[in-house]
PDB file of N, CA and C in Angstrom:
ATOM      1  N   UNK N   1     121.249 118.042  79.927  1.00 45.00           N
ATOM      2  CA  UNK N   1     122.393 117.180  80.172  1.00 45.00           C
ATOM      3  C   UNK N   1     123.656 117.897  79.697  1.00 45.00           C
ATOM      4  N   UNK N   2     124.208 117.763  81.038  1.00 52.00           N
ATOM      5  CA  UNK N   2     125.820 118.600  80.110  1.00 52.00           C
ATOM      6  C   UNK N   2     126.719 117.312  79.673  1.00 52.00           C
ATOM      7  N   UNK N   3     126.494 116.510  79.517  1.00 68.00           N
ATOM      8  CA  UNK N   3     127.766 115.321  79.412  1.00 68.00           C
ATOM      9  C   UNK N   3     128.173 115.278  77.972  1.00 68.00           C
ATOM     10  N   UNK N   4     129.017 114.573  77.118  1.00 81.00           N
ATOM     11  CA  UNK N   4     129.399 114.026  76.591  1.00 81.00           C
ATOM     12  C   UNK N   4     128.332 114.201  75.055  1.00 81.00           C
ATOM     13  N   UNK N   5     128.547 114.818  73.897  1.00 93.00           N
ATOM     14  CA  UNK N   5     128.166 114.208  72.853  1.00 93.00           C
ATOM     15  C   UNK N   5     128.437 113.457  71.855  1.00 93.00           C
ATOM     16  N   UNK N   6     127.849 112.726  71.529  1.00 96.00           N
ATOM     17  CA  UNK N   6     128.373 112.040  70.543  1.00 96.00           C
ATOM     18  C   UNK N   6     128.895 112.208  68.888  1.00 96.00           C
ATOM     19  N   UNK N   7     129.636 111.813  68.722  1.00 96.00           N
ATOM     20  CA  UNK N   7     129.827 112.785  66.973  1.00 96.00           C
ATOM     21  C   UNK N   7     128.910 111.654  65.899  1.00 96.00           C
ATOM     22  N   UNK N   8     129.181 111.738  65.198  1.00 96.00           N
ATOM     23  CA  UNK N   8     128.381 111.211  64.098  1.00 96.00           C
ATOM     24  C   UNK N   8     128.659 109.633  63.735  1.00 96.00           C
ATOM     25  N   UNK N   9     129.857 109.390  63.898  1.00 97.00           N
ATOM     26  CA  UNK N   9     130.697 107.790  64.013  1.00 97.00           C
ATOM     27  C   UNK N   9     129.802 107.609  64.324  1.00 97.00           C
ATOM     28  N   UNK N  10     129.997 108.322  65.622  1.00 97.00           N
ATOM     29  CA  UNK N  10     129.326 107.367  67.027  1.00 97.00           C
ATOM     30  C   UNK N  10     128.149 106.933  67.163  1.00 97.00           C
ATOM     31  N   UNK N  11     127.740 107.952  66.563  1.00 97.00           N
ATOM     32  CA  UNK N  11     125.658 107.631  66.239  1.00 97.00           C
ATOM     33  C   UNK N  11     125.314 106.620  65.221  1.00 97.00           C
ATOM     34  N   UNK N  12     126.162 106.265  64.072  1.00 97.00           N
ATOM     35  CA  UNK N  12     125.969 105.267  63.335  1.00 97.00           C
ATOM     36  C   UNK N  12     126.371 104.039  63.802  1.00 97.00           C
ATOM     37  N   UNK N  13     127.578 104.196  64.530  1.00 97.00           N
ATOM     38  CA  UNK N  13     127.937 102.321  65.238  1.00 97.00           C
ATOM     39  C   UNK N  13     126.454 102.491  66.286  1.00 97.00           C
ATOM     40  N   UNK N  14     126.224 103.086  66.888  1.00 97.00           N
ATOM     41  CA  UNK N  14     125.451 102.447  68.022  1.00 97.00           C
ATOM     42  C   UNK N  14     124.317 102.119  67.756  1.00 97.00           C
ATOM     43  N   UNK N  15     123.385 103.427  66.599  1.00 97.00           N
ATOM     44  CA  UNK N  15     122.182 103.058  65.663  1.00 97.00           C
ATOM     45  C   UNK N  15     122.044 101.636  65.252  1.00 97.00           C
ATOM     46  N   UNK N  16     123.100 101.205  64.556  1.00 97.00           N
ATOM     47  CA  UNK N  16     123.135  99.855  64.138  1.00 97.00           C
ATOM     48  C   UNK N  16     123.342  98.653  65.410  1.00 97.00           C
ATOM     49  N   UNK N  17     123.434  98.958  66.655  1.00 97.00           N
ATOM     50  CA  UNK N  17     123.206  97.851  67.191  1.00 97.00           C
ATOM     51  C   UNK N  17     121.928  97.198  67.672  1.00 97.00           C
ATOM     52  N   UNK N  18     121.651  96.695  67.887  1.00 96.00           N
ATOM     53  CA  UNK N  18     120.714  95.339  68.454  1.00 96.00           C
ATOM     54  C   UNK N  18     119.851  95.863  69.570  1.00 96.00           C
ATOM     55  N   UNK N  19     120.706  96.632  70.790  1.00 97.00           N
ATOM     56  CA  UNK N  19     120.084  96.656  71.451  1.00 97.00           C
ATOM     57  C   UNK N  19     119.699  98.604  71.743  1.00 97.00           C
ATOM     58  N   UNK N  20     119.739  98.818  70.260  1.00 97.00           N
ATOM     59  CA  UNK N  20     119.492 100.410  70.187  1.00 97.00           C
ATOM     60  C   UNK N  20     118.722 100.498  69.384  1.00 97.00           C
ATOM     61  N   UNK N  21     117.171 101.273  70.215  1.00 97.00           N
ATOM     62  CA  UNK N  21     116.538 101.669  69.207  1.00 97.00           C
ATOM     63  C   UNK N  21     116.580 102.828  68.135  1.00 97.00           C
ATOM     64  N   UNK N  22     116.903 104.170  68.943  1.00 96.00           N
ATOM     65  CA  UNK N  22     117.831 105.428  68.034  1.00 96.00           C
ATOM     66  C   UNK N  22     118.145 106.415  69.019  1.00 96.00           C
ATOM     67  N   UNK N  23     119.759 106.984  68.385  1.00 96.00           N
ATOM     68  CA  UNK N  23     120.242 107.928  69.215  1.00 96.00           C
ATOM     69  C   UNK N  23     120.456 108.956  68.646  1.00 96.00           C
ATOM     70  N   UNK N  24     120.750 110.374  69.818  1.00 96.00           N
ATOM     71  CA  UNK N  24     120.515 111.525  69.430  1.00 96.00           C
ATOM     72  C   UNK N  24     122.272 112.365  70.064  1.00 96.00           C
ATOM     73  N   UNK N  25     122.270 113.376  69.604  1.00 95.00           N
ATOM     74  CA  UNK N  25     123.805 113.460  70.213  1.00 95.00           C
ATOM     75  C   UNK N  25     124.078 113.439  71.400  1.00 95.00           C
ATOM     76  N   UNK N  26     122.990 113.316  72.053  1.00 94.00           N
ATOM     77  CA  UNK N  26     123.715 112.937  73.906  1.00 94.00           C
ATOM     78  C   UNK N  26     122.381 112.160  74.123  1.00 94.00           C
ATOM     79  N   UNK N  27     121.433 110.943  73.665  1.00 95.00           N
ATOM     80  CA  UNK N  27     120.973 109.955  74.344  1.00 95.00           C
ATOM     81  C   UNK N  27     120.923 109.002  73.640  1.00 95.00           C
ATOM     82  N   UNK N  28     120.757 107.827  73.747  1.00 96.00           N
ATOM     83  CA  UNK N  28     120.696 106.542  73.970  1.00 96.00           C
ATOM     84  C   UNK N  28     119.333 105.887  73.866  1.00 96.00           C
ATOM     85  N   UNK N  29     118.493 105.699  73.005  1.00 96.00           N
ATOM     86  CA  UNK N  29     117.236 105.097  73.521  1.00 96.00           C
ATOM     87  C   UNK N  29     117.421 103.687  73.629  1.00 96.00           C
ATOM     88  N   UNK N  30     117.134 102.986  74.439  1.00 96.00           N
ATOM     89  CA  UNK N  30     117.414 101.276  73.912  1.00 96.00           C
ATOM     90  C   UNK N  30     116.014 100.421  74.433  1.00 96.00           C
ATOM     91  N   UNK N  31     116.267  99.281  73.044  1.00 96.00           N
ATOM     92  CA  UNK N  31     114.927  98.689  72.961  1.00 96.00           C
ATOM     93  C   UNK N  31     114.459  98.333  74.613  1.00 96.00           C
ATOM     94  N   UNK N  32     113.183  97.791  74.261  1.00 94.00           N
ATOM     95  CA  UNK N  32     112.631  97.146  75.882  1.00 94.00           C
ATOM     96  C   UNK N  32     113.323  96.324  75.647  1.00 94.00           C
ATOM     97  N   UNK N  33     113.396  95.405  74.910  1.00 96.00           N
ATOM     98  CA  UNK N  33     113.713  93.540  74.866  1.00 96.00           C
ATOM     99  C   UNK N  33     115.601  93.619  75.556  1.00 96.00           C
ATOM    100  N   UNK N  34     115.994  94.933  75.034  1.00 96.00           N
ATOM    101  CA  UNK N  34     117.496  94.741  75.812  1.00 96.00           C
ATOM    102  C   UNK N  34     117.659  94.878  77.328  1.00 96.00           C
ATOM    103  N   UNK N  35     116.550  95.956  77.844  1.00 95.00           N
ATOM    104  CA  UNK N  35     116.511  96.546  78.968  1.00 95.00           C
ATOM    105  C   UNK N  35     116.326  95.269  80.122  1.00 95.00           C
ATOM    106  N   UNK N  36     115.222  94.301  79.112  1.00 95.00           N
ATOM    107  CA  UNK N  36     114.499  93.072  79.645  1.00 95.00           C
ATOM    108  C   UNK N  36     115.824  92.357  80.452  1.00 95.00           C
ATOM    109  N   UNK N  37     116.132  92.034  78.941  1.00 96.00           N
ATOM    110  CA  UNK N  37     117.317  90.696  79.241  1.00 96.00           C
ATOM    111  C   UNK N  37     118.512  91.081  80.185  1.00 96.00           C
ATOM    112  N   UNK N  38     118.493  92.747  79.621  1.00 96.00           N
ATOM    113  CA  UNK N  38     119.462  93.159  80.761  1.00 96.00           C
ATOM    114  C   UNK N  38     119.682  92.925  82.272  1.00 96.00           C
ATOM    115  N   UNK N  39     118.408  93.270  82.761  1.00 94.00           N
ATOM    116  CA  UNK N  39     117.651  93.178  84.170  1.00 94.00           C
ATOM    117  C   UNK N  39     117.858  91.915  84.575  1.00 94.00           C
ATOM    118  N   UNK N  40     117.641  90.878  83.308  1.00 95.00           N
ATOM    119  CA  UNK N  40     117.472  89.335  83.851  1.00 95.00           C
ATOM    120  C   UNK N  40     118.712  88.683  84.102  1.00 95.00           C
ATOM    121  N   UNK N  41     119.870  89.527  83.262  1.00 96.00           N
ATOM    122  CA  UNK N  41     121.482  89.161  83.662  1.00 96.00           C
ATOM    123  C   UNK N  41     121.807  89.712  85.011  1.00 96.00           C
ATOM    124  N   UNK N  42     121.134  90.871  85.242  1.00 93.00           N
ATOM    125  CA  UNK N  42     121.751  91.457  86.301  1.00 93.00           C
ATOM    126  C   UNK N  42     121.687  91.053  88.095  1.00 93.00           C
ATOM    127  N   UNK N  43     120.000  90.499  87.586  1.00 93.00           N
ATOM    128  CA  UNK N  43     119.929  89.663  88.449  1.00 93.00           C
ATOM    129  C   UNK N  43     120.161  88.579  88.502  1.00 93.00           C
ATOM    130  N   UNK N  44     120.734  87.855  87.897  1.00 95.00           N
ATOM    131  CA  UNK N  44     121.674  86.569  87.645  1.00 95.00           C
ATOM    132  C   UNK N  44     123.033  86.600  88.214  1.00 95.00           C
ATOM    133  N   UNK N  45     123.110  87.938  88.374  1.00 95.00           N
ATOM    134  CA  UNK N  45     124.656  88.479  89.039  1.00 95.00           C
ATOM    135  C   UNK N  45     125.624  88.702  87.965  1.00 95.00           C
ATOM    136  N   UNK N  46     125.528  89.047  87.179  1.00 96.00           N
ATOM    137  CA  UNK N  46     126.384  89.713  85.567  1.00 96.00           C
ATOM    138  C   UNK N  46     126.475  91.436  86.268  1.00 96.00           C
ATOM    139  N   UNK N  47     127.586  92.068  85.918  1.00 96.00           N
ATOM    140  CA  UNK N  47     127.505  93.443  86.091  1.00 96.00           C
ATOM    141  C   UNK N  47     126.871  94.450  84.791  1.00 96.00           C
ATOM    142  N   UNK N  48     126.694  95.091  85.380  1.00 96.00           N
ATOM    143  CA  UNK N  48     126.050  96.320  84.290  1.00 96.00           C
ATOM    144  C   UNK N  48     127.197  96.536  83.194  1.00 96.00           C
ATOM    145  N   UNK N  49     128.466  96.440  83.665  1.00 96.00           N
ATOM    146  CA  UNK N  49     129.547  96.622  82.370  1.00 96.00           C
ATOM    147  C   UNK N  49     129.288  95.658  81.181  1.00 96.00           C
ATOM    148  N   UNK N  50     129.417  94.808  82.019  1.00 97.00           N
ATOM    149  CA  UNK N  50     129.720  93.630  81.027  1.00 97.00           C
ATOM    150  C   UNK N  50     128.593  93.199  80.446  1.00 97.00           C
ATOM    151  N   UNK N  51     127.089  93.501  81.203  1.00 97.00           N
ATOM    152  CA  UNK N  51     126.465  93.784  80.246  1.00 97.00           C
ATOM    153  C   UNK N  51     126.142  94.280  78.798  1.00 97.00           C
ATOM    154  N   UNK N  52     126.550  95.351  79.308  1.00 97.00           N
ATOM    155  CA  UNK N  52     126.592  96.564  78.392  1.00 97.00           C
ATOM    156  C   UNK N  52     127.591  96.240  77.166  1.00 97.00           C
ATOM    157  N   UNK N  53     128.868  95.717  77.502  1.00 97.00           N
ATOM    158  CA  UNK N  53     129.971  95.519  76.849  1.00 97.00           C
ATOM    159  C   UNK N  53     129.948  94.375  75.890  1.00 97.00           C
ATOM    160  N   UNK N  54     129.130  93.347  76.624  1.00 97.00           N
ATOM    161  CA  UNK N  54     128.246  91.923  75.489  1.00 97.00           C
ATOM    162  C   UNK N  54     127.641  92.947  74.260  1.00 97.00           C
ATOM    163  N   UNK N  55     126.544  93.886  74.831  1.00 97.00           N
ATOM    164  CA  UNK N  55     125.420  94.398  73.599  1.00 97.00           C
ATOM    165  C   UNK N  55     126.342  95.296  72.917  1.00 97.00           C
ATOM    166  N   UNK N  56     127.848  95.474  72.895  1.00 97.00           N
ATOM    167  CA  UNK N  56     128.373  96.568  72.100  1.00 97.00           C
ATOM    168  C   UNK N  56     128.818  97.572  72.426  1.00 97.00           C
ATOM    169  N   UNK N  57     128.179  98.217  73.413  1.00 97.00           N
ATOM    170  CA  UNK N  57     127.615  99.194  74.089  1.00 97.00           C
ATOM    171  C   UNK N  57     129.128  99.378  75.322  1.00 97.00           C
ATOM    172  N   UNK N  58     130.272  99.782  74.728  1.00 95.00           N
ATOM    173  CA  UNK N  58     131.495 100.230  75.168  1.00 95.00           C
ATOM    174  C   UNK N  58     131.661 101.337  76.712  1.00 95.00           C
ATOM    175  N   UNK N  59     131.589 100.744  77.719  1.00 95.00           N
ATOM    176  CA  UNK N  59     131.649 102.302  78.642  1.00 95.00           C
ATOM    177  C   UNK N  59     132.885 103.569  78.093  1.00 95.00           C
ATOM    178  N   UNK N  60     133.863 102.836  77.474  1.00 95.00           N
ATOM    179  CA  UNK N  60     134.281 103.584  77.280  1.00 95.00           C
ATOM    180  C   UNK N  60     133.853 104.756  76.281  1.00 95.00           C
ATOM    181  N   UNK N  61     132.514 104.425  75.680  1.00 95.00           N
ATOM    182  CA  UNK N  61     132.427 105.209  74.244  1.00 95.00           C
ATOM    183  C   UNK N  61     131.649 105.683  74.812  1.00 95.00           C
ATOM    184  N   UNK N  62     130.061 105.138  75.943  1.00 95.00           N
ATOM    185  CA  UNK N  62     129.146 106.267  76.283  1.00 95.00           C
ATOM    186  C   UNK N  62     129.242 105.826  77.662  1.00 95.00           C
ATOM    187  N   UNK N  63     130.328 106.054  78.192  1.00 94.00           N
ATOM    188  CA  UNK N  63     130.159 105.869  79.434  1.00 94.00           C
ATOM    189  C   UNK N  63     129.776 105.418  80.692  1.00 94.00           C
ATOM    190  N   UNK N  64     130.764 105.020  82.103  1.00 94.00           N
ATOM    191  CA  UNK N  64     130.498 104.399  83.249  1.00 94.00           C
ATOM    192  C   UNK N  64     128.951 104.862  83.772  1.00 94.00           C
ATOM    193  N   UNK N  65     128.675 106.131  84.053  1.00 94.00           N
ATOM    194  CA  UNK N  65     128.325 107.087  84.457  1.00 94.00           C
ATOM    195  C   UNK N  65     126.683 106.708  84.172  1.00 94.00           C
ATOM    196  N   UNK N  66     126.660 106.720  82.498  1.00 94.00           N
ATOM    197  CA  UNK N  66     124.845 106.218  81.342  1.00 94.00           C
ATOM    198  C   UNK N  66     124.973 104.978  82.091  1.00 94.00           C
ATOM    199  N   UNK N  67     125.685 104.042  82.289  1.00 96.00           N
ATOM    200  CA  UNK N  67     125.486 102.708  82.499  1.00 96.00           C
ATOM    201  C   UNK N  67     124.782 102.446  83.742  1.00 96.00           C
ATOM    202  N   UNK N  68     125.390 103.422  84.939  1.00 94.00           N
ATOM    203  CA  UNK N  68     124.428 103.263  86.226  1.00 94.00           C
ATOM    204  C   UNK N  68     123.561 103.319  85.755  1.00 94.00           C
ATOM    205  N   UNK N  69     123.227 104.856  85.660  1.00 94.00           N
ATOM    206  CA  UNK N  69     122.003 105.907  85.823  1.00 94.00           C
ATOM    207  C   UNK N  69     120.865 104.600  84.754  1.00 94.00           C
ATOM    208  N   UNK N  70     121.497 103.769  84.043  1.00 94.00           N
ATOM    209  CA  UNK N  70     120.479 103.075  83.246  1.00 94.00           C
ATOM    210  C   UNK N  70     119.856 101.912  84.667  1.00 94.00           C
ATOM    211  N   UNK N  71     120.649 101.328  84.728  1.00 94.00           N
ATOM    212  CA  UNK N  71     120.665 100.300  85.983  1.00 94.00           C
ATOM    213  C   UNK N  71     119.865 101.122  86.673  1.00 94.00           C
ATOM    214  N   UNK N  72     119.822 101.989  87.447  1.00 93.00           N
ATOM    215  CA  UNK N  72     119.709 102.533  88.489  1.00 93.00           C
ATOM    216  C   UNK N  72     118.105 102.579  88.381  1.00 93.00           C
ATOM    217  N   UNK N  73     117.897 103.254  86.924  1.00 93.00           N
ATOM    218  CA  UNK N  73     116.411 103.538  86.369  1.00 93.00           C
ATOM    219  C   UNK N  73     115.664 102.251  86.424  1.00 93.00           C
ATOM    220  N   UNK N  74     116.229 101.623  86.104  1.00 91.00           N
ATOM    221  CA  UNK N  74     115.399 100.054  85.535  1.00 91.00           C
ATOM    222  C   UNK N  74     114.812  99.250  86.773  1.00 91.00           C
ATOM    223  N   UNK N  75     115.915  99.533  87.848  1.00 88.00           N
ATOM    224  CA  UNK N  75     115.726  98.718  88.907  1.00 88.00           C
ATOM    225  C   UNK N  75     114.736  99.769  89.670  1.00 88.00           C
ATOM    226  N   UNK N  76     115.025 100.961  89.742  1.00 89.00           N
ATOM    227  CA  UNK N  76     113.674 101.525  90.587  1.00 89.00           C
ATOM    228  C   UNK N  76     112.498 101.021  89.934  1.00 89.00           C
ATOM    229  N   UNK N  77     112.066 101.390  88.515  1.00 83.00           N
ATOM    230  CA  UNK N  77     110.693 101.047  87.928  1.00 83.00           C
ATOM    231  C   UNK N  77     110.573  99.622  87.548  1.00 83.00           C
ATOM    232  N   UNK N  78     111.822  98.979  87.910  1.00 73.00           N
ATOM    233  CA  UNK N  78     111.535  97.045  87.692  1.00 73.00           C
ATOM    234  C   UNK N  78     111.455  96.734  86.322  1.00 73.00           C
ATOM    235  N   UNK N  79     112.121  97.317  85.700  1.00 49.00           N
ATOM    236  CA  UNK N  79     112.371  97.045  84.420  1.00 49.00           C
ATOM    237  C   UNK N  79     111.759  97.916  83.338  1.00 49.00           C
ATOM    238  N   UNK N  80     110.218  98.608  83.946  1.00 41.00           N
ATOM    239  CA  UNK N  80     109.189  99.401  83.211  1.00 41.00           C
ATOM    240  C   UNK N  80     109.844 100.284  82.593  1.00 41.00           C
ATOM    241  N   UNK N  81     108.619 100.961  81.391  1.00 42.00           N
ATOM    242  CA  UNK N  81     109.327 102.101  80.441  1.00 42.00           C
ATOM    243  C   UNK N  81     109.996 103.375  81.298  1.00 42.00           C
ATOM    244  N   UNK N  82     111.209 103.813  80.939  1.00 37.00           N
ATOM    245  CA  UNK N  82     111.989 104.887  81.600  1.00 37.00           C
ATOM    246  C   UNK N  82     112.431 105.753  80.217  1.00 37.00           C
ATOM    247  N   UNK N  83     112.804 107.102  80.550  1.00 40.00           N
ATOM    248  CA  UNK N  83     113.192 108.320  79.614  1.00 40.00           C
ATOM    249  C   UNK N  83     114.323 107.448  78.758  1.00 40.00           C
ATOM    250  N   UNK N  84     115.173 106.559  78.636  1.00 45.00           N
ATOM    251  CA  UNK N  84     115.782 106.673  77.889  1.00 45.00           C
ATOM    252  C   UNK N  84     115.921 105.204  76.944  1.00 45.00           C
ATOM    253  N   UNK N  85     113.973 104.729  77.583  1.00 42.00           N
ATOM    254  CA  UNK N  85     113.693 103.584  76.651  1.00 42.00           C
ATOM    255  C   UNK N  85     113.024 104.015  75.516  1.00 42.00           C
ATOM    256  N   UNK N  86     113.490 103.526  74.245  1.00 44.00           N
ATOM    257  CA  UNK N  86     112.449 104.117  73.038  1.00 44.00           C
ATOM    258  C   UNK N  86     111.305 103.173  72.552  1.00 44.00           C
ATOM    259  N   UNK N  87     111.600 102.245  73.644  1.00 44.00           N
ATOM    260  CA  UNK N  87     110.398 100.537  72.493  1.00 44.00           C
ATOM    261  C   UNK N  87     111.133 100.057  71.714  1.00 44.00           C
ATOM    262  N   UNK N  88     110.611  99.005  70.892  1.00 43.00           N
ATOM    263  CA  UNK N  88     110.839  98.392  69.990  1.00 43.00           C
ATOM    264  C   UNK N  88     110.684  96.952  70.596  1.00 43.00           C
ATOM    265  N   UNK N  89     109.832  95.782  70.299  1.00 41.00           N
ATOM    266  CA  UNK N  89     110.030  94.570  70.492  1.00 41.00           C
ATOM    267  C   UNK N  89     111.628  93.775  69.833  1.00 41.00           C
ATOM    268  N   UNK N  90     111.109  92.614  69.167  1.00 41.00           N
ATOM    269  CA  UNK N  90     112.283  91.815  69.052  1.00 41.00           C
ATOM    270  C   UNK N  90     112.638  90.901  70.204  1.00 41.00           C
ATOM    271  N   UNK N  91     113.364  89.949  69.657  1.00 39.00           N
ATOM    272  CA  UNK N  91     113.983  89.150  70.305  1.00 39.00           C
ATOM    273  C   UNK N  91     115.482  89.096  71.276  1.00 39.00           C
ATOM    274  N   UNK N  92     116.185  88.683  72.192  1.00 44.00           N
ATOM    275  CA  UNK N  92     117.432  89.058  72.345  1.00 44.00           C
ATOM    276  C   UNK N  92     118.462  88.597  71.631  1.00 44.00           C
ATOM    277  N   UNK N  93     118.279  87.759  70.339  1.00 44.00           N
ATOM    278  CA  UNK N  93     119.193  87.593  69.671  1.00 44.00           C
ATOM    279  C   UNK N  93     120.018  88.490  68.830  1.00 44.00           C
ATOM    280  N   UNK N  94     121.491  88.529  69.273  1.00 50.00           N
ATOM    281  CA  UNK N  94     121.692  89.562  68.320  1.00 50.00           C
ATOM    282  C   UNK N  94     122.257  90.412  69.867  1.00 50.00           C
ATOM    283  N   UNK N  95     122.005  90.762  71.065  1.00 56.00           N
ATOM    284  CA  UNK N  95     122.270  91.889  72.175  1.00 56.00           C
ATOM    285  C   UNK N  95     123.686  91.354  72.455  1.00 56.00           C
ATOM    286  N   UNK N  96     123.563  89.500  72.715  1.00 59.00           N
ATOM    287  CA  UNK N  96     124.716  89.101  73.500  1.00 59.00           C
ATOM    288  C   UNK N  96     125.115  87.933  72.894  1.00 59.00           C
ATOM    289  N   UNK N  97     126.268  87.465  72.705  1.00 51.00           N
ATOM    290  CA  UNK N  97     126.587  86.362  72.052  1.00 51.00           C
ATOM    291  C   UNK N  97     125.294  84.867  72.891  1.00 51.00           C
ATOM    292  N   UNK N  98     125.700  84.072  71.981  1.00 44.00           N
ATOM    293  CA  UNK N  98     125.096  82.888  71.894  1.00 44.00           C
ATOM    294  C   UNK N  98     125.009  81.863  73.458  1.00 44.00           C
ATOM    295  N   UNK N  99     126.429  82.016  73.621  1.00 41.00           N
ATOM    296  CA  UNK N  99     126.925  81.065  74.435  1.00 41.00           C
ATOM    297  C   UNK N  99     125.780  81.476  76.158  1.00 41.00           C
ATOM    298  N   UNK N 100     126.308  82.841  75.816  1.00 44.00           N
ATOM    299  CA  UNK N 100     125.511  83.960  77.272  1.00 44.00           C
ATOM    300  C   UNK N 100     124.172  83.898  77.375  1.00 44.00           C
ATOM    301  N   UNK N 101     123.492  83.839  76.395  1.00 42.00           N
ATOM    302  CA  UNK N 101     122.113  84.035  76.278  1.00 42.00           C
ATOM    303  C   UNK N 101     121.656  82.406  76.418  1.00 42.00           C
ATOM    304  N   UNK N 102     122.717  81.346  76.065  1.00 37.00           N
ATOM    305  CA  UNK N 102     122.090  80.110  76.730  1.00 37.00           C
ATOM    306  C   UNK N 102     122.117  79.727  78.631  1.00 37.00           C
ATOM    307  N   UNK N 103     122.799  80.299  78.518  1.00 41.00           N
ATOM    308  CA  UNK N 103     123.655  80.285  80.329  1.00 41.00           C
ATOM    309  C   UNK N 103     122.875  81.068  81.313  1.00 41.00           C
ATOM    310  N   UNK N 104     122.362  82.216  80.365  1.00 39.00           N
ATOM    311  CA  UNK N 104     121.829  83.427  81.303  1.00 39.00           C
ATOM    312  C   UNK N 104     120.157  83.318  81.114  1.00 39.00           C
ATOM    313  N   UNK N 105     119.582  83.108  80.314  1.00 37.00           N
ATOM    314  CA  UNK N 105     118.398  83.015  79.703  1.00 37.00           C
ATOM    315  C   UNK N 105     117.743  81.863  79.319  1.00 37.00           C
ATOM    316  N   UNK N 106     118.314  80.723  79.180  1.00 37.00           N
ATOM    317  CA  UNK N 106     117.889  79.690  78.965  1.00 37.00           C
ATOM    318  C   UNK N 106     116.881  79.735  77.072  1.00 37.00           C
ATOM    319  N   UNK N 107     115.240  79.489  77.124  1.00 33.00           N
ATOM    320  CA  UNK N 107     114.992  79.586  76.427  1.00 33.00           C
ATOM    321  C   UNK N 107     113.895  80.708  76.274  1.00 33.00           C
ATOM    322  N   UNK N 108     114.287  81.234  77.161  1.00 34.00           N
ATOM    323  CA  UNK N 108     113.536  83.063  77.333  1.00 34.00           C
ATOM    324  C   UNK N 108     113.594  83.460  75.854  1.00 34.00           C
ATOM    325  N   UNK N 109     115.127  83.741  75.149  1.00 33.00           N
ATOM    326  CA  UNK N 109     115.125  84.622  73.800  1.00 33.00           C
ATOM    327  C   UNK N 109     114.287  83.572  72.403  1.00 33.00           C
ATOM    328  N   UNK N 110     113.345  84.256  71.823  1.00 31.00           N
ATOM    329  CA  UNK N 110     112.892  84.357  70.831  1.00 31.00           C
ATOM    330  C   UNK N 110     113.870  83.786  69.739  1.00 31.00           C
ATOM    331  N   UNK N 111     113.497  83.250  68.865  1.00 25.00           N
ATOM    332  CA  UNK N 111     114.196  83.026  67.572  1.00 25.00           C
ATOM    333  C   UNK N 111     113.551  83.280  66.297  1.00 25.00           C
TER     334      UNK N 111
END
């Protein structure tokens, strides 16, 4: 990958989010349970930004570009494990505010 690395900030804000399992200076692993809920917004008709932008997950910080290529992955294999899923269960509490995850998910997320 020639794109974009990340500096060290950057690896600690994103480490610490919700819907990251661990990153390396140019990837991203993110849990299944985000990838899940992701998929389930998307097909709800939510965009991949604003997806992304609920879980933290800034295009501006890792980019328009990761955000397809994530989409893009998920929807060919239907959500299944892809290169830049690392695992991790959990719940979706915690990816997207409260209000979203009642609207979008109903009582899908775990508590």
């Amino acid at each position: 990958m020639t794109g974009k690395e990340f500096t060290r900030a950057e690896r600690k804000y994103l480490e610490r989010l919700d819907a990251v399992s661990r990153v390396t200076a140019t990837r991203i692993y993110y849990k299944d349970t985000f990838r899940d809920e992701s998929m389930r917004r998307y097909l709800l008709g939510d965009s991949p930004v604003e997806i992304f932008r609920d879980a933290g997950l800034d295009p501006s910080l890792i980019g328009h570009k990761r955000i397809e290529r994530c989409f893009s992955r998920w929807r060919e294999q239907g959500g299944a494990d892809n290169e830049e899923t690392g695992g991790g269960g959990g719940s979706c509490a915690g990816f997207f505010g409260e209000k979203t995850q009642r609207a979008a998910f109903g009582d899908t997320c775990s508590r």
